[in-house]
PDB file of C-alpha atoms in Angstrom:
ATOM      1  CA  UNK A   1     -32.451   1.930   7.735  1.00 37.00           C
ATOM      2  CA  UNK A   2     -32.268   4.114   4.732  1.00 39.00           C
ATOM      3  CA  UNK A   3     -28.287   4.437   3.299  1.00 39.00           C
ATOM      4  CA  UNK A   4     -26.480   5.193   0.461  1.00 39.00           C
ATOM      5  CA  UNK A   5     -22.842   4.218   0.392  1.00 39.00           C
ATOM      6  CA  UNK A   6     -20.992   6.108  -2.496  1.00 38.00           C
ATOM      7  CA  UNK A   7     -17.541   4.084  -2.815  1.00 40.00           C
ATOM      8  CA  UNK A   8     -16.685   4.638  -6.294  1.00 44.00           C
ATOM      9  CA  UNK A   9     -13.601   6.634  -5.537  1.00 58.00           C
ATOM     10  CA  UNK A  10     -10.376   5.351  -6.448  1.00 76.00           C
ATOM     11  CA  UNK A  11      -8.278   3.341  -3.624  1.00 86.00           C
ATOM     12  CA  UNK A  12      -6.282   5.898  -2.016  1.00 89.00           C
ATOM     13  CA  UNK A  13      -4.777   3.656   0.999  1.00 86.00           C
ATOM     14  CA  UNK A  14      -4.007  -0.114  -0.142  1.00 84.00           C
ATOM     15  CA  UNK A  15      -2.727  -1.046   3.168  1.00 82.00           C
ATOM     16  CA  UNK A  16      -5.148  -0.386   5.589  1.00 85.00           C
ATOM     17  CA  UNK A  17      -4.380  -3.123   8.212  1.00 82.00           C
ATOM     18  CA  UNK A  18      -2.167  -0.393  10.165  1.00 82.00           C
ATOM     19  CA  UNK A  19      -5.431   1.970  10.972  1.00 90.00           C
ATOM     20  CA  UNK A  20      -6.325   1.871  14.560  1.00 90.00           C
ATOM     21  CA  UNK A  21      -8.435   3.362  16.596  1.00 90.00           C
ATOM     22  CA  UNK A  22      -7.525   6.635  17.896  1.00 90.00           C
ATOM     23  CA  UNK A  23      -5.500   7.281  14.788  1.00 92.00           C
ATOM     24  CA  UNK A  24      -5.242  10.899  12.959  1.00 94.00           C
ATOM     25  CA  UNK A  25      -6.711  10.446   9.283  1.00 95.00           C
ATOM     26  CA  UNK A  26      -8.043  12.323   6.450  1.00 95.00           C
ATOM     27  CA  UNK A  27     -11.133  11.209   5.171  1.00 95.00           C
ATOM     28  CA  UNK A  28     -10.983  11.218   1.094  1.00 92.00           C
ATOM     29  CA  UNK A  29      -7.414  12.583   1.512  1.00 92.00           C
ATOM     30  CA  UNK A  30      -9.273  15.937   2.313  1.00 93.00           C
ATOM     31  CA  UNK A  31     -11.401  16.039   5.480  1.00 95.00           C
ATOM     32  CA  UNK A  32      -9.471  15.592   8.836  1.00 96.00           C
ATOM     33  CA  UNK A  33     -10.005  13.590  11.790  1.00 96.00           C
ATOM     34  CA  UNK A  34      -9.961  10.879  14.305  1.00 95.00           C
ATOM     35  CA  UNK A  35     -10.771   7.220  14.019  1.00 95.00           C
ATOM     36  CA  UNK A  36     -13.248   6.461  16.550  1.00 93.00           C
ATOM     37  CA  UNK A  37     -14.802   3.284  15.227  1.00 94.00           C
ATOM     38  CA  UNK A  38     -13.487   0.003  13.052  1.00 93.00           C
ATOM     39  CA  UNK A  39     -15.572  -2.794  12.171  1.00 89.00           C
ATOM     40  CA  UNK A  40     -18.574  -4.218  10.232  1.00 89.00           C
ATOM     41  CA  UNK A  41     -21.744  -2.251  10.269  1.00 91.00           C
ATOM     42  CA  UNK A  42     -25.417  -2.788   9.713  1.00 90.00           C
ATOM     43  CA  UNK A  43     -25.726  -0.545   7.092  1.00 90.00           C
ATOM     44  CA  UNK A  44     -23.345  -2.241   4.399  1.00 88.00           C
ATOM     45  CA  UNK A  45     -20.950  -5.243   3.734  1.00 89.00           C
ATOM     46  CA  UNK A  46     -17.396  -5.110   4.510  1.00 85.00           C
ATOM     47  CA  UNK A  47     -15.133  -3.197   7.048  1.00 88.00           C
ATOM     48  CA  UNK A  48     -15.871   0.463   7.824  1.00 92.00           C
ATOM     49  CA  UNK A  49     -14.071   3.330   9.953  1.00 94.00           C
ATOM     50  CA  UNK A  50     -15.926   5.836  11.704  1.00 95.00           C
ATOM     51  CA  UNK A  51     -14.479   9.064  11.657  1.00 96.00           C
ATOM     52  CA  UNK A  52     -14.908  12.417  14.123  1.00 95.00           C
ATOM     53  CA  UNK A  53     -13.847  14.946  11.924  1.00 96.00           C
ATOM     54  CA  UNK A  54     -12.530  18.482  12.777  1.00 95.00           C
ATOM     55  CA  UNK A  55     -15.168  20.319  11.102  1.00 94.00           C
ATOM     56  CA  UNK A  56     -19.140  19.939  11.219  1.00 94.00           C
ATOM     57  CA  UNK A  57     -19.008  18.792   7.609  1.00 94.00           C
ATOM     58  CA  UNK A  58     -19.720  15.059   8.344  1.00 94.00           C
ATOM     59  CA  UNK A  59     -23.212  13.477   8.604  1.00 92.00           C
ATOM     60  CA  UNK A  60     -23.911  11.962  11.695  1.00 95.00           C
ATOM     61  CA  UNK A  61     -22.857  11.631  15.251  1.00 94.00           C
ATOM     62  CA  UNK A  62     -21.551   8.413  15.296  1.00 93.00           C
ATOM     63  CA  UNK A  63     -25.240   6.664  15.004  1.00 93.00           C
ATOM     64  CA  UNK A  64     -26.566   5.432  11.952  1.00 92.00           C
ATOM     65  CA  UNK A  65     -30.511   4.379  12.178  1.00 90.00           C
ATOM     66  CA  UNK A  66     -30.657   4.140  15.454  1.00 90.00           C
ATOM     67  CA  UNK A  67     -27.443   2.126  16.147  1.00 91.00           C
ATOM     68  CA  UNK A  68     -24.545   3.835  17.737  1.00 93.00           C
ATOM     69  CA  UNK A  69     -21.104   3.383  16.476  1.00 93.00           C
ATOM     70  CA  UNK A  70     -19.241   5.850  18.764  1.00 93.00           C
ATOM     71  CA  UNK A  71     -20.077   9.275  19.783  1.00 92.00           C
ATOM     72  CA  UNK A  72     -19.468  12.711  18.545  1.00 94.00           C
ATOM     73  CA  UNK A  73     -20.958  16.030  17.986  1.00 93.00           C
ATOM     74  CA  UNK A  74     -23.756  16.611  15.669  1.00 93.00           C
ATOM     75  CA  UNK A  75     -22.285  16.238  11.968  1.00 93.00           C
ATOM     76  CA  UNK A  76     -18.998  15.603  12.814  1.00 95.00           C
ATOM     77  CA  UNK A  77     -19.337  11.950  12.234  1.00 96.00           C
ATOM     78  CA  UNK A  78     -18.648   9.836   8.928  1.00 96.00           C
ATOM     79  CA  UNK A  79     -18.495   6.667   7.744  1.00 95.00           C
ATOM     80  CA  UNK A  80     -16.011   5.637   5.286  1.00 94.00           C
ATOM     81  CA  UNK A  81     -13.899   2.922   3.556  1.00 92.00           C
ATOM     82  CA  UNK A  82     -10.508   2.077   4.982  1.00 92.00           C
ATOM     83  CA  UNK A  83      -9.247   2.470   1.486  1.00 91.00           C
ATOM     84  CA  UNK A  84     -10.530   6.074   1.492  1.00 93.00           C
ATOM     85  CA  UNK A  85      -8.499   7.157   4.328  1.00 95.00           C
ATOM     86  CA  UNK A  86      -5.270   8.599   4.124  1.00 93.00           C
ATOM     87  CA  UNK A  87      -2.114   9.427   6.649  1.00 93.00           C
ATOM     88  CA  UNK A  88      -1.583  12.864   5.376  1.00 92.00           C
ATOM     89  CA  UNK A  89      -3.633  15.418   3.167  1.00 92.00           C
ATOM     90  CA  UNK A  90      -4.099  14.694  -0.390  1.00 88.00           C
ATOM     91  CA  UNK A  91      -3.442  17.980  -2.764  1.00 76.00           C
ATOM     92  CA  UNK A  92      -5.909  16.231  -5.466  1.00 64.00           C
ATOM     93  CA  UNK A  93      -8.014  13.822  -3.843  1.00 57.00           C
ATOM     94  CA  UNK A  94     -10.695  13.476  -5.950  1.00 51.00           C
ATOM     95  CA  UNK A  95     -14.288  12.056  -5.950  1.00 47.00           C
ATOM     96  CA  UNK A  96     -16.255  11.870  -2.518  1.00 45.00           C
ATOM     97  CA  UNK A  97     -16.392   7.963  -2.298  1.00 46.00           C
ATOM     98  CA  UNK A  98     -16.217   5.877   0.868  1.00 49.00           C
ATOM     99  CA  UNK A  99     -18.477   8.248   2.738  1.00 54.00           C
ATOM    100  CA  UNK A 100     -22.334   6.685   3.875  1.00 49.00           C
ATOM    101  CA  UNK A 101     -24.724   9.448   3.980  1.00 40.00           C
ATOM    102  CA  UNK A 102     -28.686   9.255   4.351  1.00 35.00           C
ATOM    103  CA  UNK A 103     -30.427   9.397   1.235  1.00 35.00           C
ATOM    104  CA  UNK A 104     -31.925   5.953  -0.413  1.00 32.00           C
ATOM    105  CA  UNK A 105     -32.455   2.529  -0.090  1.00 35.00           C
ATOM    106  CA  UNK A 106     -29.354   0.553   0.636  1.00 37.00           C
ATOM    107  CA  UNK A 107     -30.294  -1.978  -2.338  1.00 37.00           C
ATOM    108  CA  UNK A 108     -30.806   1.292  -4.650  1.00 35.00           C
ATOM    109  CA  UNK A 109     -27.200   2.574  -3.590  1.00 35.00           C
ATOM    110  CA  UNK A 110     -25.518  -1.006  -4.424  1.00 35.00           C
ATOM    111  CA  UNK A 111     -27.340  -0.736  -7.724  1.00 35.00           C
ATOM    112  CA  UNK A 112     -25.801   2.497  -8.522  1.00 34.00           C
ATOM    113  CA  UNK A 113     -22.168   1.063  -7.819  1.00 36.00           C
ATOM    114  CA  UNK A 114     -22.465  -1.612 -10.576  1.00 34.00           C
ATOM    115  CA  UNK A 115     -19.703  -0.812 -13.323  1.00 36.00           C
ATOM    116  CA  UNK A 116     -20.571  -4.149 -15.597  1.00 37.00           C
ATOM    117  CA  UNK A 117     -23.911  -5.155 -16.647  1.00 39.00           C
ATOM    118  CA  UNK A 118     -25.707  -7.119 -14.094  1.00 40.00           C
ATOM    119  CA  UNK A 119     -25.561 -10.873 -14.841  1.00 45.00           C
ATOM    120  CA  UNK A 120     -26.935 -11.935 -11.552  1.00 57.00           C
ATOM    121  CA  UNK A 121     -24.140 -14.186 -11.155  1.00 58.00           C
ATOM    122  CA  UNK A 122     -20.392 -13.526 -10.869  1.00 57.00           C
ATOM    123  CA  UNK A 123     -17.339 -16.049 -11.418  1.00 49.00           C
ATOM    124  CA  UNK A 124     -15.381 -16.784  -8.012  1.00 50.00           C
ATOM    125  CA  UNK A 125     -12.379 -15.618  -9.994  1.00 43.00           C
ATOM    126  CA  UNK A 126     -13.158 -13.548 -12.895  1.00 42.00           C
ATOM    127  CA  UNK A 127     -11.341 -10.459 -11.772  1.00 41.00           C
ATOM    128  CA  UNK A 128      -8.613 -11.572  -9.250  1.00 43.00           C
ATOM    129  CA  UNK A 129      -6.015 -11.100 -12.253  1.00 41.00           C
ATOM    130  CA  UNK A 130      -6.804  -7.240 -13.441  1.00 40.00           C
ATOM    131  CA  UNK A 131      -7.288  -6.265  -9.692  1.00 41.00           C
ATOM    132  CA  UNK A 132      -3.571  -7.617  -8.866  1.00 41.00           C
ATOM    133  CA  UNK A 133      -2.669  -5.747 -11.651  1.00 41.00           C
ATOM    134  CA  UNK A 134      -3.919  -2.484 -10.239  1.00 44.00           C
ATOM    135  CA  UNK A 135      -2.801  -3.064  -6.799  1.00 48.00           C
ATOM    136  CA  UNK A 136       0.579  -5.268  -6.732  1.00 51.00           C
ATOM    137  CA  UNK A 137       0.781  -5.399  -2.955  1.00 50.00           C
ATOM    138  CA  UNK A 138      -2.447  -7.622  -3.160  1.00 56.00           C
ATOM    139  CA  UNK A 139      -1.094  -9.643  -5.683  1.00 62.00           C
ATOM    140  CA  UNK A 140       1.109 -11.876  -3.780  1.00 66.00           C
ATOM    141  CA  UNK A 141      -1.978 -12.703  -1.385  1.00 69.00           C
ATOM    142  CA  UNK A 142      -4.707 -12.944  -4.124  1.00 73.00           C
ATOM    143  CA  UNK A 143      -2.212 -15.729  -5.388  1.00 75.00           C
ATOM    144  CA  UNK A 144      -1.682 -17.509  -2.000  1.00 81.00           C
ATOM    145  CA  UNK A 145      -5.394 -17.783  -1.968  1.00 87.00           C
ATOM    146  CA  UNK A 146      -7.457 -20.429  -3.819  1.00 89.00           C
ATOM    147  CA  UNK A 147     -11.540 -21.192  -3.239  1.00 91.00           C
ATOM    148  CA  UNK A 148     -11.877 -24.103  -1.158  1.00 92.00           C
ATOM    149  CA  UNK A 149      -9.091 -23.101   1.394  1.00 92.00           C
ATOM    150  CA  UNK A 150      -9.680 -22.890   4.840  1.00 93.00           C
ATOM    151  CA  UNK A 151      -9.307 -19.541   6.171  1.00 92.00           C
ATOM    152  CA  UNK A 152      -9.950 -17.178   8.850  1.00 89.00           C
ATOM    153  CA  UNK A 153     -11.804 -13.978   8.926  1.00 88.00           C
ATOM    154  CA  UNK A 154     -10.580 -10.817  11.256  1.00 82.00           C
ATOM    155  CA  UNK A 155     -13.405  -8.495  11.632  1.00 70.00           C
ATOM    156  CA  UNK A 156     -14.573  -5.911  14.414  1.00 66.00           C
ATOM    157  CA  UNK A 157     -16.245  -9.612  15.799  1.00 63.00           C
ATOM    158  CA  UNK A 158     -13.437 -11.366  16.109  1.00 72.00           C
ATOM    159  CA  UNK A 159     -11.942 -13.887  14.032  1.00 81.00           C
ATOM    160  CA  UNK A 160     -13.759 -16.698  12.564  1.00 87.00           C
ATOM    161  CA  UNK A 161     -13.293 -19.560  10.789  1.00 92.00           C
ATOM    162  CA  UNK A 162     -14.744 -20.901   7.445  1.00 94.00           C
ATOM    163  CA  UNK A 163     -13.847 -21.725   3.530  1.00 94.00           C
ATOM    164  CA  UNK A 164     -13.201 -19.479   0.868  1.00 94.00           C
ATOM    165  CA  UNK A 165     -15.882 -19.676  -1.638  1.00 95.00           C
ATOM    166  CA  UNK A 166     -15.283 -16.268  -3.754  1.00 94.00           C
ATOM    167  CA  UNK A 167     -12.724 -14.073  -4.437  1.00 92.00           C
ATOM    168  CA  UNK A 168     -13.012 -11.044  -6.686  1.00 89.00           C
ATOM    169  CA  UNK A 169     -14.294  -8.049  -7.529  1.00 90.00           C
ATOM    170  CA  UNK A 170     -18.133  -7.250  -7.237  1.00 89.00           C
ATOM    171  CA  UNK A 171     -20.779  -5.188  -7.935  1.00 88.00           C
ATOM    172  CA  UNK A 172     -21.349  -3.777  -4.355  1.00 84.00           C
ATOM    173  CA  UNK A 173     -18.066  -2.369  -3.736  1.00 83.00           C
ATOM    174  CA  UNK A 174     -14.579  -1.378  -5.228  1.00 82.00           C
ATOM    175  CA  UNK A 175     -11.625  -3.670  -4.599  1.00 82.00           C
ATOM    176  CA  UNK A 176     -11.261  -7.490  -4.353  1.00 87.00           C
ATOM    177  CA  UNK A 177     -13.494  -9.246  -2.004  1.00 89.00           C
ATOM    178  CA  UNK A 178     -13.437 -12.768  -0.547  1.00 92.00           C
ATOM    179  CA  UNK A 179     -16.792 -14.252   0.052  1.00 93.00           C
ATOM    180  CA  UNK A 180     -16.469 -16.597   3.245  1.00 94.00           C
ATOM    181  CA  UNK A 181     -19.011 -19.456   4.123  1.00 95.00           C
ATOM    182  CA  UNK A 182     -18.404 -19.318   8.184  1.00 93.00           C
ATOM    183  CA  UNK A 183     -18.470 -22.125  10.192  1.00 94.00           C
ATOM    184  CA  UNK A 184     -21.193 -20.565  12.560  1.00 92.00           C
ATOM    185  CA  UNK A 185     -24.420 -18.863  11.453  1.00 92.00           C
ATOM    186  CA  UNK A 186     -22.937 -15.338  12.274  1.00 88.00           C
ATOM    187  CA  UNK A 187     -22.452 -13.897   8.779  1.00 88.00           C
ATOM    188  CA  UNK A 188     -24.882 -11.949   6.618  1.00 88.00           C
ATOM    189  CA  UNK A 189     -26.328 -13.505   3.740  1.00 93.00           C
ATOM    190  CA  UNK A 190     -26.255 -17.059   1.958  1.00 94.00           C
ATOM    191  CA  UNK A 191     -23.781 -15.654  -0.871  1.00 93.00           C
ATOM    192  CA  UNK A 192     -25.861 -13.347  -2.344  1.00 92.00           C
ATOM    193  CA  UNK A 193     -25.797  -9.464  -2.432  1.00 89.00           C
ATOM    194  CA  UNK A 194     -28.399  -7.128  -3.862  1.00 87.00           C
ATOM    195  CA  UNK A 195     -29.843 -10.006  -6.228  1.00 89.00           C
ATOM    196  CA  UNK A 196     -26.184 -10.994  -7.703  1.00 91.00           C
ATOM    197  CA  UNK A 197     -25.091 -14.516  -6.399  1.00 93.00           C
ATOM    198  CA  UNK A 198     -21.324 -15.134  -5.756  1.00 94.00           C
ATOM    199  CA  UNK A 199     -21.348 -18.319  -4.156  1.00 95.00           C
ATOM    200  CA  UNK A 200     -23.715 -20.469  -2.393  1.00 95.00           C
ATOM    201  CA  UNK A 201     -24.044 -21.448   1.868  1.00 95.00           C
ATOM    202  CA  UNK A 202     -26.986 -21.625   4.229  1.00 95.00           C
ATOM    203  CA  UNK A 203     -28.648 -18.552   5.125  1.00 93.00           C
ATOM    204  CA  UNK A 204     -26.626 -16.204   7.737  1.00 92.00           C
ATOM    205  CA  UNK A 205     -23.423 -18.299   6.871  1.00 94.00           C
ATOM    206  CA  UNK A 206     -22.053 -16.276   4.158  1.00 93.00           C
ATOM    207  CA  UNK A 207     -20.267 -12.887   4.761  1.00 91.00           C
ATOM    208  CA  UNK A 208     -17.996 -10.404   2.028  1.00 91.00           C
ATOM    209  CA  UNK A 209     -14.771  -8.894   3.681  1.00 88.00           C
ATOM    210  CA  UNK A 210     -11.753  -7.262   1.913  1.00 88.00           C
ATOM    211  CA  UNK A 211      -8.970  -9.749   1.084  1.00 88.00           C
ATOM    212  CA  UNK A 212      -6.955  -7.927   3.536  1.00 85.00           C
ATOM    213  CA  UNK A 213      -9.285  -9.430   6.363  1.00 85.00           C
ATOM    214  CA  UNK A 214      -8.410 -13.138   5.365  1.00 88.00           C
ATOM    215  CA  UNK A 215      -5.675 -15.560   5.986  1.00 87.00           C
ATOM    216  CA  UNK A 216      -5.053 -19.131   5.465  1.00 87.00           C
ATOM    217  CA  UNK A 217      -5.783 -20.883   8.748  1.00 82.00           C
ATOM    218  CA  UNK A 218      -3.338 -22.864  10.524  1.00 79.00           C
ATOM    219  CA  UNK A 219      -4.358 -25.984   9.659  1.00 68.00           C
ATOM    220  CA  UNK A 220      -4.498 -25.171   5.728  1.00 63.00           C
ATOM    221  CA  UNK A 221      -0.743 -23.923   5.947  1.00 58.00           C
ATOM    222  CA  UNK A 222       0.017 -27.517   7.918  1.00 55.00           C
ATOM    223  CA  UNK A 223      -1.463 -29.300   5.018  1.00 55.00           C
ATOM    224  CA  UNK A 224       0.370 -27.021   2.471  1.00 55.00           C
ATOM    225  CA  UNK A 225       3.920 -27.988   4.839  1.00 53.00           C
ATOM    226  CA  UNK A 226       3.196 -31.440   4.491  1.00 57.00           C
ATOM    227  CA  UNK A 227       2.309 -31.493   0.581  1.00 55.00           C
ATOM    228  CA  UNK A 228       5.628 -29.448  -0.055  1.00 52.00           C
ATOM    229  CA  UNK A 229       7.732 -31.636   2.037  1.00 57.00           C
ATOM    230  CA  UNK A 230       6.025 -34.704   0.323  1.00 56.00           C
ATOM    231  CA  UNK A 231       6.851 -33.174  -2.959  1.00 58.00           C
ATOM    232  CA  UNK A 232      10.162 -32.643  -2.099  1.00 53.00           C
ATOM    233  CA  UNK A 233      10.798 -36.028  -0.610  1.00 57.00           C
ATOM    234  CA  UNK A 234       9.565 -37.395  -3.724  1.00 56.00           C
ATOM    235  CA  UNK A 235      12.131 -34.847  -5.810  1.00 53.00           C
ATOM    236  CA  UNK A 236      14.888 -36.217  -3.812  1.00 57.00           C
ATOM    237  CA  UNK A 237      14.166 -40.014  -4.217  1.00 61.00           C
ATOM    238  CA  UNK A 238      13.508 -39.417  -8.006  1.00 56.00           C
ATOM    239  CA  UNK A 239      17.275 -37.590  -8.091  1.00 58.00           C
ATOM    240  CA  UNK A 240      18.832 -40.524  -5.875  1.00 59.00           C
ATOM    241  CA  UNK A 241      17.305 -43.534  -8.324  1.00 60.00           C
ATOM    242  CA  UNK A 242      18.473 -41.242 -11.495  1.00 63.00           C
ATOM    243  CA  UNK A 243      21.978 -40.975 -10.002  1.00 60.00           C
ATOM    244  CA  UNK A 244      21.883 -44.594  -8.990  1.00 61.00           C
ATOM    245  CA  UNK A 245      20.921 -45.636 -12.496  1.00 63.00           C
ATOM    246  CA  UNK A 246      23.846 -43.357 -13.964  1.00 59.00           C
ATOM    247  CA  UNK A 247      26.351 -44.905 -11.906  1.00 62.00           C
ATOM    248  CA  UNK A 248      25.592 -48.412 -12.596  1.00 61.00           C
ATOM    249  CA  UNK A 249      25.892 -47.798 -16.284  1.00 61.00           C
ATOM    250  CA  UNK A 250      29.339 -46.181 -15.956  1.00 61.00           C
ATOM    251  CA  UNK A 251      30.102 -48.895 -14.074  1.00 62.00           C
ATOM    252  CA  UNK A 252      29.313 -51.270 -17.002  1.00 65.00           C
ATOM    253  CA  UNK A 253      30.826 -48.999 -19.785  1.00 60.00           C
ATOM    254  CA  UNK A 254      34.228 -49.127 -17.947  1.00 63.00           C
ATOM    255  CA  UNK A 255      33.964 -53.281 -17.384  1.00 65.00           C
ATOM    256  CA  UNK A 256      33.386 -53.520 -21.136  1.00 61.00           C
ATOM    257  CA  UNK A 257      36.012 -51.210 -22.213  1.00 56.00           C
ATOM    258  CA  UNK A 258      38.399 -53.402 -19.899  1.00 59.00           C
ATOM    259  CA  UNK A 259      37.476 -56.752 -20.925  1.00 53.00           C
ATOM    260  CA  UNK A 260      37.717 -55.168 -24.603  1.00 54.00           C
ATOM    261  CA  UNK A 261      41.274 -54.103 -23.791  1.00 52.00           C
ATOM    262  CA  UNK A 262      42.424 -57.640 -22.333  1.00 55.00           C
ATOM    263  CA  UNK A 263      40.805 -59.598 -25.231  1.00 56.00           C
ATOM    264  CA  UNK A 264      43.021 -57.258 -27.889  1.00 56.00           C
TER     265      UNK A 264
END
């Protein structure tokens, strides 16, 4: 389909996990409506919200390029990034970023989102620290994830296991994104989006999702816990050994003192 994703606006809501279908929201902080769809789409990577607006100032009827996501009256439907939705109206919400409108090809729209010079390759962790400083709420989560971790991706298609191959900012959308190589070929790419390679994997095994939708898999947590316990045990053993050495040294000093006194 021919789409444009103008998602250049600032993040209005960092905590997007609590958004649910049927919830009343404001798109961009200014247009009231009700969430009718949450999930991935065919027109852009990541998770989107389909909203039925109160007024007919939207873009569609819940259908994009022949694919229906929800049903509403013509011009009352709009798609928005979850980060561009607010739970209360904002007085000075600037920039209409985050809505999708029919205009130019998707590839061209992604090029318009590029702020740094296009290099063709992006470092997996080049921008995690800068994003963490902008969004303290995500700083802890970003610090707990590392490239190579086993993770679970939560999306409109359910929970899918895979390996974290990239974490950082991208050139196709704002915010921090995770690139994951899924265990099964249910993804959308090979680690490349709009000609920029973020990581390498077989075709259809790669997927990009916001960091809020990625969690460590239970197996990864167990491994981490085992390592932590092992390190703790080693530390305790080391402390016990040092204590034993100190006790022995003290006993020897006492014995030497007693011998000296007896001789005197």
